[in-house]
XYZ file of C-alpha atoms in Angstrom:
645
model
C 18.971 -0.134 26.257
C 16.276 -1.557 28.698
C 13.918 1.746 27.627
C 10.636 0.706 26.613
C 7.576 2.025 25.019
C 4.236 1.100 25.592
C 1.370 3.320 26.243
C 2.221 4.312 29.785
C 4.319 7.214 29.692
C 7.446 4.903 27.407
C 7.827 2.931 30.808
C 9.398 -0.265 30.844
C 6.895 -2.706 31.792
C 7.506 -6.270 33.261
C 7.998 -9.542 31.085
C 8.343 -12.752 32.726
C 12.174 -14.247 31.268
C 11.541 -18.125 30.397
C 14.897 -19.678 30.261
C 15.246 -23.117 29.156
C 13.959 -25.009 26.695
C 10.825 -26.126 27.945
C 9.780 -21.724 28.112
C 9.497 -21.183 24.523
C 6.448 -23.214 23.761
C 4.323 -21.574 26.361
C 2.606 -19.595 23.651
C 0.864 -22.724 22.149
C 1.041 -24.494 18.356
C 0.157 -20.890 16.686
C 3.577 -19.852 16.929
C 5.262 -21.770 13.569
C 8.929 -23.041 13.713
C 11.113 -20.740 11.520
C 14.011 -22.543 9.544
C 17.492 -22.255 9.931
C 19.005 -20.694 6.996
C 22.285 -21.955 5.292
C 23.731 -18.512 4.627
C 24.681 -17.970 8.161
C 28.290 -18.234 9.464
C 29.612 -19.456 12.480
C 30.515 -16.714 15.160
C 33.450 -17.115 16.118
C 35.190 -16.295 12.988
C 32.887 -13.844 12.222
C 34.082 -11.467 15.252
C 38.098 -11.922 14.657
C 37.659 -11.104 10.868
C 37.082 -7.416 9.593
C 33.875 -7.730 7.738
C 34.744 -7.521 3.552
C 33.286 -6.639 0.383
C 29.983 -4.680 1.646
C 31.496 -2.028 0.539
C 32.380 -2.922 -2.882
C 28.444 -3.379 -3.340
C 27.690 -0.259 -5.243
C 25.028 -2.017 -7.009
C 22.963 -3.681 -4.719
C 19.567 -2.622 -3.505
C 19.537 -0.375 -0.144
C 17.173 -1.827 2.663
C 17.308 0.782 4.790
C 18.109 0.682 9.035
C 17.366 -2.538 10.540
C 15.900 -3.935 6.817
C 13.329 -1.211 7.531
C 12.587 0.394 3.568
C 11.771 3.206 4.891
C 14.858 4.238 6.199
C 16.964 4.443 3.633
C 17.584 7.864 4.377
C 17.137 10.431 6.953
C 13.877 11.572 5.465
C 12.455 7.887 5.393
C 12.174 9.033 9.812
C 9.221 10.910 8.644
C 7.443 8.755 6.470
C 7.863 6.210 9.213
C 6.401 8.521 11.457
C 3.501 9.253 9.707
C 2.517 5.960 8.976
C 2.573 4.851 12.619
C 0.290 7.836 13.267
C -1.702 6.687 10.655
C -1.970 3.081 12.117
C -2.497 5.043 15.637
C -5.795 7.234 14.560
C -7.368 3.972 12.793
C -6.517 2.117 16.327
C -7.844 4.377 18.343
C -10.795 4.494 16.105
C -11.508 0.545 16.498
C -10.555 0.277 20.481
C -13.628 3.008 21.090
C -16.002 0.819 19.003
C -15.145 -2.524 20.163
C -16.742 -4.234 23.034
C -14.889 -4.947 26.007
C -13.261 -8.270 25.975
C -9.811 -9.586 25.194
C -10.112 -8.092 21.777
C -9.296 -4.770 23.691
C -6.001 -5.739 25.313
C -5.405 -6.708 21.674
C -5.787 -3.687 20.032
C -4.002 -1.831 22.721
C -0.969 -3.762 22.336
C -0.828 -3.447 18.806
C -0.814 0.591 19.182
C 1.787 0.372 21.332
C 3.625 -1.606 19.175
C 2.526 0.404 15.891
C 3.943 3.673 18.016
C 7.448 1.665 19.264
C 8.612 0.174 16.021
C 9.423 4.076 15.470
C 10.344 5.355 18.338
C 12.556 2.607 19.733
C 14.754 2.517 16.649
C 14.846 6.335 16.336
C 16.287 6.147 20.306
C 19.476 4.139 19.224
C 19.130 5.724 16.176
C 19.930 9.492 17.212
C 22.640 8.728 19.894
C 24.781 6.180 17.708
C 24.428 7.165 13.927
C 27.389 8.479 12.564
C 25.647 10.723 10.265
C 24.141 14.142 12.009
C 21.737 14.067 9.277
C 20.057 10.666 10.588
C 20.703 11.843 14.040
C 18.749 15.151 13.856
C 16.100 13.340 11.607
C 15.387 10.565 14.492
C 15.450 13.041 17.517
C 12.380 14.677 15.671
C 11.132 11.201 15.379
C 11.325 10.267 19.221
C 9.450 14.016 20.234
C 6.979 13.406 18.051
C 5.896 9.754 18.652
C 7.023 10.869 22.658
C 4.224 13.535 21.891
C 1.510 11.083 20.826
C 2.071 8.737 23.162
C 1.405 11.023 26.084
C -1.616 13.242 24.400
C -3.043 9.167 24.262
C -1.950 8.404 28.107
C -4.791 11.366 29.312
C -7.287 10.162 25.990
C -10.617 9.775 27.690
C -12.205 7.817 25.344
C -9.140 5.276 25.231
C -9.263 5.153 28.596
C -13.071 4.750 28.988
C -12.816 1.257 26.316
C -10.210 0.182 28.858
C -12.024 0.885 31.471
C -15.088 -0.718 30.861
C -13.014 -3.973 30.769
C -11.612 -3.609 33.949
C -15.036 -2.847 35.121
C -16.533 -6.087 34.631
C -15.259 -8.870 36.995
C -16.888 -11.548 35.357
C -15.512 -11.060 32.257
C -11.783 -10.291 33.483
C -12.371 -13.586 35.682
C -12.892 -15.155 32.196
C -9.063 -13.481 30.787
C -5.912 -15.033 30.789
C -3.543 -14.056 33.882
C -1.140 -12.317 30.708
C -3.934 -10.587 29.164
C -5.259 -9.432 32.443
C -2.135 -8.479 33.490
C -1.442 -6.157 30.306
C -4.894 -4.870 30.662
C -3.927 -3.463 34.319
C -0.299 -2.260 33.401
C -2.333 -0.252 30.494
C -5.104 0.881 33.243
C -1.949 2.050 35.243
C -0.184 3.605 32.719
C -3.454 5.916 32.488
C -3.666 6.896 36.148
C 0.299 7.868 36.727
C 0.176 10.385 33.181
C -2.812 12.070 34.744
C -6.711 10.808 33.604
C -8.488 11.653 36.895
C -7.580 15.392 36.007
C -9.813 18.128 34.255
C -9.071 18.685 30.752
C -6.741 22.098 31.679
C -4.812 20.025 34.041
C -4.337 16.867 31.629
C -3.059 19.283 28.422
C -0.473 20.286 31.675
C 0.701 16.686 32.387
C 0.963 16.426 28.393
C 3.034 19.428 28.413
C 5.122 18.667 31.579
C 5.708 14.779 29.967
C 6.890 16.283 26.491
C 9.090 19.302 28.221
C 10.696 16.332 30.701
C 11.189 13.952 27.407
C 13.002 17.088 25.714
C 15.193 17.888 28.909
C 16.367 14.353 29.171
C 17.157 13.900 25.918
C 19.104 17.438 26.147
C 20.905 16.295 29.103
C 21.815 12.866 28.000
C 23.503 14.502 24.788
C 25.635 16.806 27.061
C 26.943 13.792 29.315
C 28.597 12.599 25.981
C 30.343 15.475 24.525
C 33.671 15.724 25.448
C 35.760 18.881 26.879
C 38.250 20.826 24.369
C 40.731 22.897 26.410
C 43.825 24.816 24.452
C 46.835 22.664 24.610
C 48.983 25.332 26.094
C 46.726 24.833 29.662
C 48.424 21.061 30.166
C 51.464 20.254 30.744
C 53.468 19.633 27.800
C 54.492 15.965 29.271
C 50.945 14.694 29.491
C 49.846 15.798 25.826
C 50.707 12.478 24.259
C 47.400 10.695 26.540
C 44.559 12.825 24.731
C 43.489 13.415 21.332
C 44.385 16.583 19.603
C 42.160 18.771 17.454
C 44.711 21.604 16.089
C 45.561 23.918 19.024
C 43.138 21.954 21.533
C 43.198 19.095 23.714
C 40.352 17.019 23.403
C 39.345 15.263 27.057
C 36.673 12.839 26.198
C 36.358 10.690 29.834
C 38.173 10.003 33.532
C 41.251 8.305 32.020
C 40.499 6.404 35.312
C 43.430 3.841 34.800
C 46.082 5.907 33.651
C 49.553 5.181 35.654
C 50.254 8.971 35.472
C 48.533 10.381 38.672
C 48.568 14.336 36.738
C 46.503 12.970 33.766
C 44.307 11.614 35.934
C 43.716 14.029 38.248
C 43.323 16.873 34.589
C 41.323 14.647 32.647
C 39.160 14.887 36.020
C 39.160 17.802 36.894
C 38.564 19.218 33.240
C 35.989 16.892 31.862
C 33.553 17.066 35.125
C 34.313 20.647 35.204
C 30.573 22.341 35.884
C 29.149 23.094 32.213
C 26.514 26.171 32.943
C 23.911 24.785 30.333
C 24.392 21.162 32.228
C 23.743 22.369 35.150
C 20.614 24.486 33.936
C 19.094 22.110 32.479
C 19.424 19.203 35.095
C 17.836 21.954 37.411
C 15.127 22.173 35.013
C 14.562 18.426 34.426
C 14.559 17.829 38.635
C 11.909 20.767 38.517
C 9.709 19.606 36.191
C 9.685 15.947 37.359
C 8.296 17.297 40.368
C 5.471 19.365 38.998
C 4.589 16.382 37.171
C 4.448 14.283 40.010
C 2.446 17.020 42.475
C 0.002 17.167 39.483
C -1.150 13.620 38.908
C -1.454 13.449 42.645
C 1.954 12.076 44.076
C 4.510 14.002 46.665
C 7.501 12.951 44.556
C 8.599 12.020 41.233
C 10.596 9.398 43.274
C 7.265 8.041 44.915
C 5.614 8.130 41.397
C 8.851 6.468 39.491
C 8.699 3.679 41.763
C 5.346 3.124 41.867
C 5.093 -0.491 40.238
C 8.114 -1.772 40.743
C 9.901 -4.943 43.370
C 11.086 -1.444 45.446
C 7.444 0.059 45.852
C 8.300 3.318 47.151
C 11.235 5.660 48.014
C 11.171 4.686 51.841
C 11.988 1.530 51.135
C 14.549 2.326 48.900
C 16.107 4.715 51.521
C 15.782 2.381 54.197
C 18.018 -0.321 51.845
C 20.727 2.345 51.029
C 21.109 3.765 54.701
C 21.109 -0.070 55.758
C 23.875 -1.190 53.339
C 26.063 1.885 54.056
C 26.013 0.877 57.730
C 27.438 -2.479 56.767
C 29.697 -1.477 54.230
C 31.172 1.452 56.419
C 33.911 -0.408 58.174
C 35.170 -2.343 54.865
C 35.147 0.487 52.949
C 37.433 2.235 55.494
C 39.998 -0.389 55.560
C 39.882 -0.521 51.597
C 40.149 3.295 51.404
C 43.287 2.677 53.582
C 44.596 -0.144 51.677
C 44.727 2.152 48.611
C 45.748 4.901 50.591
C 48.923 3.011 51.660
C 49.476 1.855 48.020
C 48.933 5.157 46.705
C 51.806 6.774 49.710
C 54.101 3.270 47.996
C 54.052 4.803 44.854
C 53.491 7.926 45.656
C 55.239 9.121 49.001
C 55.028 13.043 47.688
C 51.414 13.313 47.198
C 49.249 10.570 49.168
C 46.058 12.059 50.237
C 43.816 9.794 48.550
C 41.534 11.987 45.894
C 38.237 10.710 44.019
C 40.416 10.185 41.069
C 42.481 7.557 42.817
C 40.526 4.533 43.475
C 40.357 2.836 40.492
C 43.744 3.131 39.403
C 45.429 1.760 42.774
C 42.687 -0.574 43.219
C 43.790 -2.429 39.744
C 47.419 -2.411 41.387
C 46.438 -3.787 44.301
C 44.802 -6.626 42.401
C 48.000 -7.248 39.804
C 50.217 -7.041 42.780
C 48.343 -9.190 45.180
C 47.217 -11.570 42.314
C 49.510 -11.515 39.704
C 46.164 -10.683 37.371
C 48.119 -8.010 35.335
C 45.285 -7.789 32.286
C 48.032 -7.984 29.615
C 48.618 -11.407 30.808
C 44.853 -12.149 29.967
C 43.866 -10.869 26.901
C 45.573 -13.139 24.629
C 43.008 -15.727 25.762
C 39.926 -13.630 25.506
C 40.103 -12.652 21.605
C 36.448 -11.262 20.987
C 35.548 -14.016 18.585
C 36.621 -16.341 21.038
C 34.376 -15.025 23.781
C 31.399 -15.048 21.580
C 32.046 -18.849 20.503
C 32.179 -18.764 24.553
C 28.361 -17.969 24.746
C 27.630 -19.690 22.035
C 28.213 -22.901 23.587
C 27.334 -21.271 27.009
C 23.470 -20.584 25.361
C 23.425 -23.742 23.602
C 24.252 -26.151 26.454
C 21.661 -24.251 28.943
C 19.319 -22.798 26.515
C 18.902 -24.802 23.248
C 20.410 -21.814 21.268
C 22.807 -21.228 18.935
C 24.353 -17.495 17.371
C 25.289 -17.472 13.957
C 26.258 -14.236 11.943
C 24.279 -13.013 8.953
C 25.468 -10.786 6.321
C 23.522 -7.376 6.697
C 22.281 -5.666 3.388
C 23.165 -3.034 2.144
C 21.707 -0.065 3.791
C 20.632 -2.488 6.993
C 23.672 -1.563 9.399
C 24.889 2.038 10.440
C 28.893 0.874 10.300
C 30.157 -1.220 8.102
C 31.620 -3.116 11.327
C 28.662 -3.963 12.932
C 27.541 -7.862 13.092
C 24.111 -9.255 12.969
C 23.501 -12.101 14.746
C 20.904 -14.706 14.419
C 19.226 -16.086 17.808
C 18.214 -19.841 16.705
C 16.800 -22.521 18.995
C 17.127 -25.936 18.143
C 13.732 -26.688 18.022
C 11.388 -23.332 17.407
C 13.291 -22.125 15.062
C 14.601 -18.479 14.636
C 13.928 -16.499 17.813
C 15.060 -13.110 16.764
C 18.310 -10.822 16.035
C 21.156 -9.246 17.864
C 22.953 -6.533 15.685
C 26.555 -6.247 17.468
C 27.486 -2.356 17.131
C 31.160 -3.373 19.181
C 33.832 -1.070 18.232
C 35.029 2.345 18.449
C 34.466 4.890 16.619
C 34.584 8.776 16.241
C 31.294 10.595 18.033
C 30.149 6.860 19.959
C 28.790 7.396 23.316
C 31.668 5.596 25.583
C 28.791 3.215 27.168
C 28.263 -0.542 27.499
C 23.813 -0.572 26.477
C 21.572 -2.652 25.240
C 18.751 -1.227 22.941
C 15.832 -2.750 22.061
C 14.751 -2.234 18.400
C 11.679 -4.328 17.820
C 9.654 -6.310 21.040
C 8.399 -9.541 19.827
C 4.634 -10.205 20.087
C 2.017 -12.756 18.781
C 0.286 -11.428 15.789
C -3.146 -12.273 14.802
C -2.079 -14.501 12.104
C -0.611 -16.695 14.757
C 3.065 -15.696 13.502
C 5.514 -14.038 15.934
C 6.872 -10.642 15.352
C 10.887 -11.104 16.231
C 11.982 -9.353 18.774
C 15.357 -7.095 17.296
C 18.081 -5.628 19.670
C 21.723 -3.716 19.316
C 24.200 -4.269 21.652
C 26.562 -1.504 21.732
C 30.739 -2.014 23.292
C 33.398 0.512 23.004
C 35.897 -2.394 22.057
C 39.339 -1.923 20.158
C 39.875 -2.526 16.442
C 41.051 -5.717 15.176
C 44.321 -5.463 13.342
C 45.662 -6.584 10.117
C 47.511 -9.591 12.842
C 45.844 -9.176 15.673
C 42.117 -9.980 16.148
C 40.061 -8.103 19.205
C 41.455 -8.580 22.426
C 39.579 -8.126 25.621
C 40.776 -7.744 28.456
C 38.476 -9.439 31.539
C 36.650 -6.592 32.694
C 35.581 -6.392 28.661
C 34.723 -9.708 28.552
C 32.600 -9.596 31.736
C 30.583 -6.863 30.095
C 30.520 -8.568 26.981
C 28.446 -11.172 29.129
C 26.264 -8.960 31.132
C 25.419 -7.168 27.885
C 24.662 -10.599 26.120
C 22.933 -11.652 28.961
C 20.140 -8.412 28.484
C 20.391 -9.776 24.804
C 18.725 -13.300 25.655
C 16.266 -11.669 28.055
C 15.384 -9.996 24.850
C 15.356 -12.916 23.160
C 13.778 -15.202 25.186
C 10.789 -13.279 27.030
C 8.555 -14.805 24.137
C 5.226 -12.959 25.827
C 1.895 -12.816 23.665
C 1.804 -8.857 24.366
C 5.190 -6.759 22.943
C 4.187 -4.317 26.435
C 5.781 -7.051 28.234
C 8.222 -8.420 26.492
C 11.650 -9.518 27.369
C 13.588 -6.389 29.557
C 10.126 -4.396 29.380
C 9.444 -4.820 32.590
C 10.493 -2.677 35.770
C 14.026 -1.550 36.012
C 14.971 -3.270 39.179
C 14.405 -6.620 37.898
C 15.872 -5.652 34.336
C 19.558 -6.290 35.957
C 18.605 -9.584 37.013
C 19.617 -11.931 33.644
C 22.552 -9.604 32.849
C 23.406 -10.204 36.102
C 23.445 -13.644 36.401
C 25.293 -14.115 33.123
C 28.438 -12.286 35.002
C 28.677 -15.262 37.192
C 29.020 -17.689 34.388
C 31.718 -15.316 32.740
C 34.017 -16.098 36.792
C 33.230 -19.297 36.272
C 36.231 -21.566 35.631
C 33.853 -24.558 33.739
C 32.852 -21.834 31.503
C 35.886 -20.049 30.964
C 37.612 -23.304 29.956
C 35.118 -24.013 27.389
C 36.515 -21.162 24.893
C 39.637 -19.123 26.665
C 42.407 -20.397 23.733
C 45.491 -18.312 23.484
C 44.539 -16.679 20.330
C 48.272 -17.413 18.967
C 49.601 -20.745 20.560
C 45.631 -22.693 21.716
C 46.655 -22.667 24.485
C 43.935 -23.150 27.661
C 43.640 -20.338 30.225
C 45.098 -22.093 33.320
C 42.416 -22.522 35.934
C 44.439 -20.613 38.750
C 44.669 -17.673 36.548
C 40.925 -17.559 36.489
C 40.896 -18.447 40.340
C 43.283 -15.636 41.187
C 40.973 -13.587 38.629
C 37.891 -14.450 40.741
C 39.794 -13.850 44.154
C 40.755 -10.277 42.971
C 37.347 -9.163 42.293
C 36.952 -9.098 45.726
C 39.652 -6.681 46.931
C 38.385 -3.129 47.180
C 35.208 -4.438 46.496
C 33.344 -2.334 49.443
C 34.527 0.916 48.239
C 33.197 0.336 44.969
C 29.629 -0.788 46.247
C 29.964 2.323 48.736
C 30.520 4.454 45.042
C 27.252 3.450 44.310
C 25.357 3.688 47.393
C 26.352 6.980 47.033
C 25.101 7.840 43.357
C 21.444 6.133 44.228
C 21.440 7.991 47.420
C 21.784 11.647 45.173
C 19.624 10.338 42.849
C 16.755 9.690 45.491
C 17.830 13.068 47.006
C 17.324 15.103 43.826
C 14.087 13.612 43.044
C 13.000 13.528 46.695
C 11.332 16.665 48.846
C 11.093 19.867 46.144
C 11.578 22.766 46.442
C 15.714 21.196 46.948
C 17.279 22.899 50.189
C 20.567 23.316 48.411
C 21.940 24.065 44.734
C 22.286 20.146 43.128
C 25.883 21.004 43.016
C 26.246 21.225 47.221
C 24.153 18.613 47.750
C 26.409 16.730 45.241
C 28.881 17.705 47.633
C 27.533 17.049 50.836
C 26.034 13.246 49.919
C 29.606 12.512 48.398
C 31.265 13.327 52.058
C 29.121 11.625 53.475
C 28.037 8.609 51.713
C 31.187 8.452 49.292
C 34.036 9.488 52.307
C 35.908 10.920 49.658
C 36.244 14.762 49.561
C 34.572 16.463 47.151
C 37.094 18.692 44.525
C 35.659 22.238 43.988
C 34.743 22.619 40.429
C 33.654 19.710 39.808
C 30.356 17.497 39.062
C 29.755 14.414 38.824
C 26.457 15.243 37.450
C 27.703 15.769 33.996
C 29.444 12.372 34.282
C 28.713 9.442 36.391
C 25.253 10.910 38.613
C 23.648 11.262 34.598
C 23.920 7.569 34.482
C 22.035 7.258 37.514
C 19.522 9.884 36.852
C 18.897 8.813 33.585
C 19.707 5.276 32.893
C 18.239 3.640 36.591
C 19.859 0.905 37.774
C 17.362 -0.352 40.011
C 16.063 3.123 41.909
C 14.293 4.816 39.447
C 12.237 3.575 35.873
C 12.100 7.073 34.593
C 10.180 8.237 31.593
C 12.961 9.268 29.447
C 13.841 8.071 25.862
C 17.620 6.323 26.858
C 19.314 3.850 26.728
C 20.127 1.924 30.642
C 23.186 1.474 31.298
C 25.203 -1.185 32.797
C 26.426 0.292 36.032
C-alpha cells in the first residue's frame, strides 16, 4: 500500500527514489554496512516449493507480527499502542523545550515514526489477517493512533516549536535542502488539518478527520465482501462458476473473463448490485470531506487533496481528463466496434455490447489476432521463475540481490507467506519484503503494496530498515505443479515489485519521506517503469524456462505478447478517464446536484460510452478503488492500501 503516516493528516509525503548504485551512499559513512547472512536461500526455489516444517515447530519461541514481541497476540495491538503514545507525550514534551534548529525536524520525525510503526502495520494488519480476532484488535489500533495523530496536526504548541524554525531565515538558510524540506511538509501538514482556526473550530477538523478515517475504513471493508444470493435465483447451468455456501451462491467479483456471457452478465449484475449501507455511507464520506475542506479554508476536498502534489489543483486535473478523452474518443469508438463485431461473431443472438463485455472479447481479440492464448504462456512464467527474473533484473541495474529467509514462528500471518531479504552488494542489508502471494479464504482480491516500517537514520548513525508486504491473489502450487502465472500476473508481479524497491531504495534521512511516501501521482512512477522491463524481450529471456522441458520463451511469442497489449487499448484508458472523472466529480462542487448513483450514471454515458445497467454501481466495486486508493487524482487521508489500477 503506498498509504503513509506522518504527522500531516497520514498523507503520503514525497521521497526522492535513488536507483543505482551510486544512490545508496548519499546518507554519508554513519550508515554501517550490514552483513549478508548464510541462512538465506536462493529465491527461486523458494517460490515453487510449499514452505515445510514451520508448522511442526510447536516448541519454538513466538516473535510475534513482523518479529514485533508485542504482537504475539491480538491483545499485544494495545500494548503497542500505548507505548507509542507513551513515546508521543515524552516527544511532544522535548519538541516544546528545544530550541529551534535541526534538532526539531529531528524530533518531529521520530514522532511520526514512533506513531507509524503502529499504525502502518495495524493497516495491513486488519484487512489481511485471517483471524477476526487480530483484525478487530488492529482496526482499534489504526482509530486510535488515526485519533492522535490528528488531535497533534491542530497542537498549538507543536506547531509554535515548528514554527519558530521556519521563522528564522538565517537559520533555515543554514539546514540541509532534506531537512528543510521535511520541516515545510510538517509546517504544511499543520495548515491543511486546520491550525489557523479557533480552538471550537480545530476540535471540529479533529472530529471531521476521525469521522472521515472511520467512514473510509467502513467503506473499504464493504468493497470486499462478497454477495450471497439463494442458489435457486441462477440458473442451474451456471452454478458450477461460483462458490457455494449451503443453499447460497456466493458471488465474490466480475468474473470478467468468463467465456459464458450469462455468468458474466449475473456475477455483474449481482455483485455491483446497490448495497443501501454502501451507498449511505459513501454519501456520508463525500459529505464530510467537504465540510472538512470548507473548514480549514478550501472550496473542495479535491482542491485541498491535491494541494502538494505534480497535479496542483483540480483544474488542472480536469483540464488533463477532458483533453485525453478528446483524443481517445475516436479510438475508443473503433475499439468499441471491434469488440462489438467480435461479440455479434460469437454471439449473433445477443450483440449489443454491455459494460460486462469488454474485457472478455477484448482477450479474444488478442488470442485470435495474436495467437497469445495465456495457456500457451504460463508454463514459462512459473512464479519462482519470475522472481529469479527480478532477481537478476535488480542485480544487473541495481546492485541487489533477493534471497528468502525463514520467518519465525509467530512472524508471518500464513504459513505461505515468504520473507525476502533486500541485499546490496556493497551496503549491506537494505530492508525486507514479506511476499503475502496466494489465495486464501476472506483475502481482499487486490494487487497492493503496504508499507510496514519506513526506513530512517537514527541518532546512533544506524538505519532503521524499511519493511513492506506485497500482497497477489496468485494460485496454489500443487503437489506437481509449481505457481503458474499467466502474463497479465506476471506484469503485476513486476509493477508490485517495482513499489517494493521504491521502498527499498528511497534511503532518505527522515522516515516522512521515505521511499513511496511521497505524493500519489508520482507513487506510480517506479511501479510503472518496472512494467516495461516485464515487455521487454532482453528481460524476459533472462528467466522465462518452460517450467517442465527449460525450454526459452521464443522471442516472437513475447513480440506478439507486446503487439497485443495494444489492441483495445483506448477503451481501456477511456475506462479510466472515466473513474477519475467521477472521482473529481464527487469530491468537486458540494452540495452534489444529483444522487452519486445518477451521476454515476450520467459520467459513465458520457465519458465511458457504455450504457449504464439500472441497479447497478460501480461504486461498491471499481469507483472505491478510485475514491479510496488514488491513482494519481487524489492523496486522500484514509488508512488503505493504493491500489494498482
Amino acid at each position: 500500500m503506498l498509504c503513509s503516516r506522518g504527522l500531516g493528516g497520514l498523507r503520503a509525503r514525497a521521497a526522492p527514489l535513488r536507483p543505482g548504485r551510486a544512490g545508496l551512499g548519499g546518507l554519508g559513512a554513519g550508515i554501517r554496512a550490514r552483513g549478508v547472512s548464510t541462512s538465506w536461500s536462493p529465491v527461486g526455489a523458494a517460490f515453487n516449493v510449499k514452505p515445510q516444517g514451520r508448522r511442526l515447530d510447536l516448541f519454538g519461541e513466538r516473535r510475534g507480527l513482523f518479529g514485533v514481541p508485542e504482537l504475539s497476540s491480538p491483545e499485544g495491538f494495545r500494548i503497542a499502542q500505548e507505548n507509542a503514545l507513551r513515546k508521543t507525550d515524552l516527544l511532544v514534551e522535548r519538541a516544546r523545550c528545544t530550541p529551534p534548529g535541526p534538532q526539531t525536524v529531528l524530533i518531529f520525525d521520530e514522532l511520526s515514526d514512533s506513531l507509524c510503526r503502529v499504525a502502518d502495520l495495524a493497516d495491513f494488519v486488519k484487512i489481511a489477517h485471517p483471524e477476526p480476532a487480530f483484525r478487530e484488535a488492529a482496526e482499534e489500533a489504526c482509530r486510535s493512533i488515526g485519533t492522535v495523530v490528528e488531535k497533534l496536526n491542530t497542537n498549538v504548541e507543536l506547531y509554535q516549536s515548528l514554527q519558530k524554525l521556519l521563522a528564522d531565515e538565517k537559520l533555515m538558510d543554514s539546514l540541509d535542502p532534506e531537512t528543510r524540506r521535511v520541516a515545510e511538509l510538517f509546517m504544511f501538514d499543520f495548515e491543511i488539518s486546520g491550525i489557523h482556526l479557533d480552538k471550537e473550530k480545530r476540535k471540529r477538523a479533529v472530529d471531521l478527520n476521525v469521522k472521515i478515517l472511520d467512514l473510509s475504513s467502513t467503506f473499504l471493508m464493504g468493497t470486499n465482501f462478497p454477495t450471497k444470493i439463494e442458489k435457486h435465483l441462477l440458473p442451474a447451468h451456471i452454478h458450477h462458476n461460483f462458490v457455494f455456501t449451503g443453499d447460497h451462491v456466493i458471488i465474490d467479483g466480475l468474473h470478467a473473463e468468463a467465456p459464458d456471457p450469462l455468468v458474466r452478465e449475473a456475477a455483474y449484475k449481482i455483485f455491483l448490485y446497490p448495497n443501501a449501507d454502501q451507498l449511505k455511507c459513501l454519501e456520508e464520506l463525500l459529505s464530510s470531506r467537504d465540510l472538512l475542506a470548507k473548514l480549514v479554508g478550501y472550496s473542495t476536498y479535491s482542491h485541498r487533496a491535491l494541494q502538494g502534489t505534480i497535479a496542483k489543483n483540480p483544474e488542472t486535473v480536469m483540464e488533463f481528463l477532458e483533453k485525453l478523452s478528446d483524443k481517445l474518443s475516436e479510438r475508443t469508438i473503433k475499439d468499441f466496434e471491434m469488440i462489438r463485431g467480435m461479440k455479434m461473431k460469437l454471439n449473433p443472438q445477443n450483440s449489443e455490447l454491455m459494460p460486462w463485455d469488454p474485457p472478455y472479447y477484448s482477450g479474444v481479440i488478442r488470442a485470435e489476432r495474436y495467437n497469445i492464448e495465456p495457456s500457451l504462456y504460463c508454463p514459462f512464467f512459473s512464479l519462482g521463475a519470475c522472481m529469479e527474473g527480478l532477481n537478476i533484473l535488480f542485480n544487473k541495474l541495481l546492485g541487489i540481490s533477493l534471497y528468502a529467509e525463514q520467518p519465525a514462528k509467530g512472524e508471518v500471518w500464513c504459513e505461505d507467506v515468504r520473507k525476502l531479504a533486500v541485499v546490496h552488494e556493497s551496503e549491506g542489508l537494505l530492508g525486507y519484503v514479506y511476499c503475502d502471494f496466494f489465495q486464501r479464504a476472506d483475502k481482499p482480491h487486490q494487487d497492493c503494496h503496504f508499507t510496514i516500517r519506513g526506513g530512517r537514520l537514527k541518532e546512533d548513525g544506524d538505519y532503521q530498515l524499511p519493511v513492506v508486504v506485497l500482497m497477489l491473489n496468485l494460485p496454489h502450487s500443487s503437489r506437481n505443479l509449481p505457481t503458474l502465472l499467466t502474463p497479465g500476473m506476471m506484469e503485476n508481479l513486476f509493477h508490485e515489485m517495482g513499489h517494493a524497491m521504491h521502498s527499498m531504495l528511497g534511503r532518505t534521512r527522515y522516515q516522512h519521506v521515505t521511499g513511496t511516501r511521497c505524493p500519489t501521482d508520482f507513487a506510480e512512477v517506479p511501479s510503472i517503469l518496472m512494467e516495461y522491463f516485464a515487455n521487454d524481450y532482453r528481460v524476459v529471456n533472462q528467466f522465462a524456462r518452460h517450467y517442465q522441458t527449460g525450454q526459452s520463451l521464443p522471442k516472437n511469442m513475447v513480440s506478439r505478447l507486446c503487439e497485443s497489449k495494444k489492441v483495445c487499448a483506448a477503451a481501456d484508458m477511456q475506462l479510466q478517464v472515466f473513474y477519475a472523472t467521477l472521482d473529481q466529480i464527487y469530491h468537486g462542487k458540494h452540495p452534489l446536484r444529483k444522487s452519486t448513483t445518477d451521476i454515476l450514471k450520467e459520467t459513465q454515458e458520457k465519458f465511458y460510452g457504455l450504457p449504464y445497467v439500472p441497479n447497478t454501481g460501480y461504486i461498491d466495486y471499481m469507483v472505491a478503488w478510485n475514491i479510496i486508493y488514488r491513482t494519481f487524482i487524489l492523496d486522500v487521508c484514509s488508512e488503505v492500501p493504493n491500489n494498482r489500477l
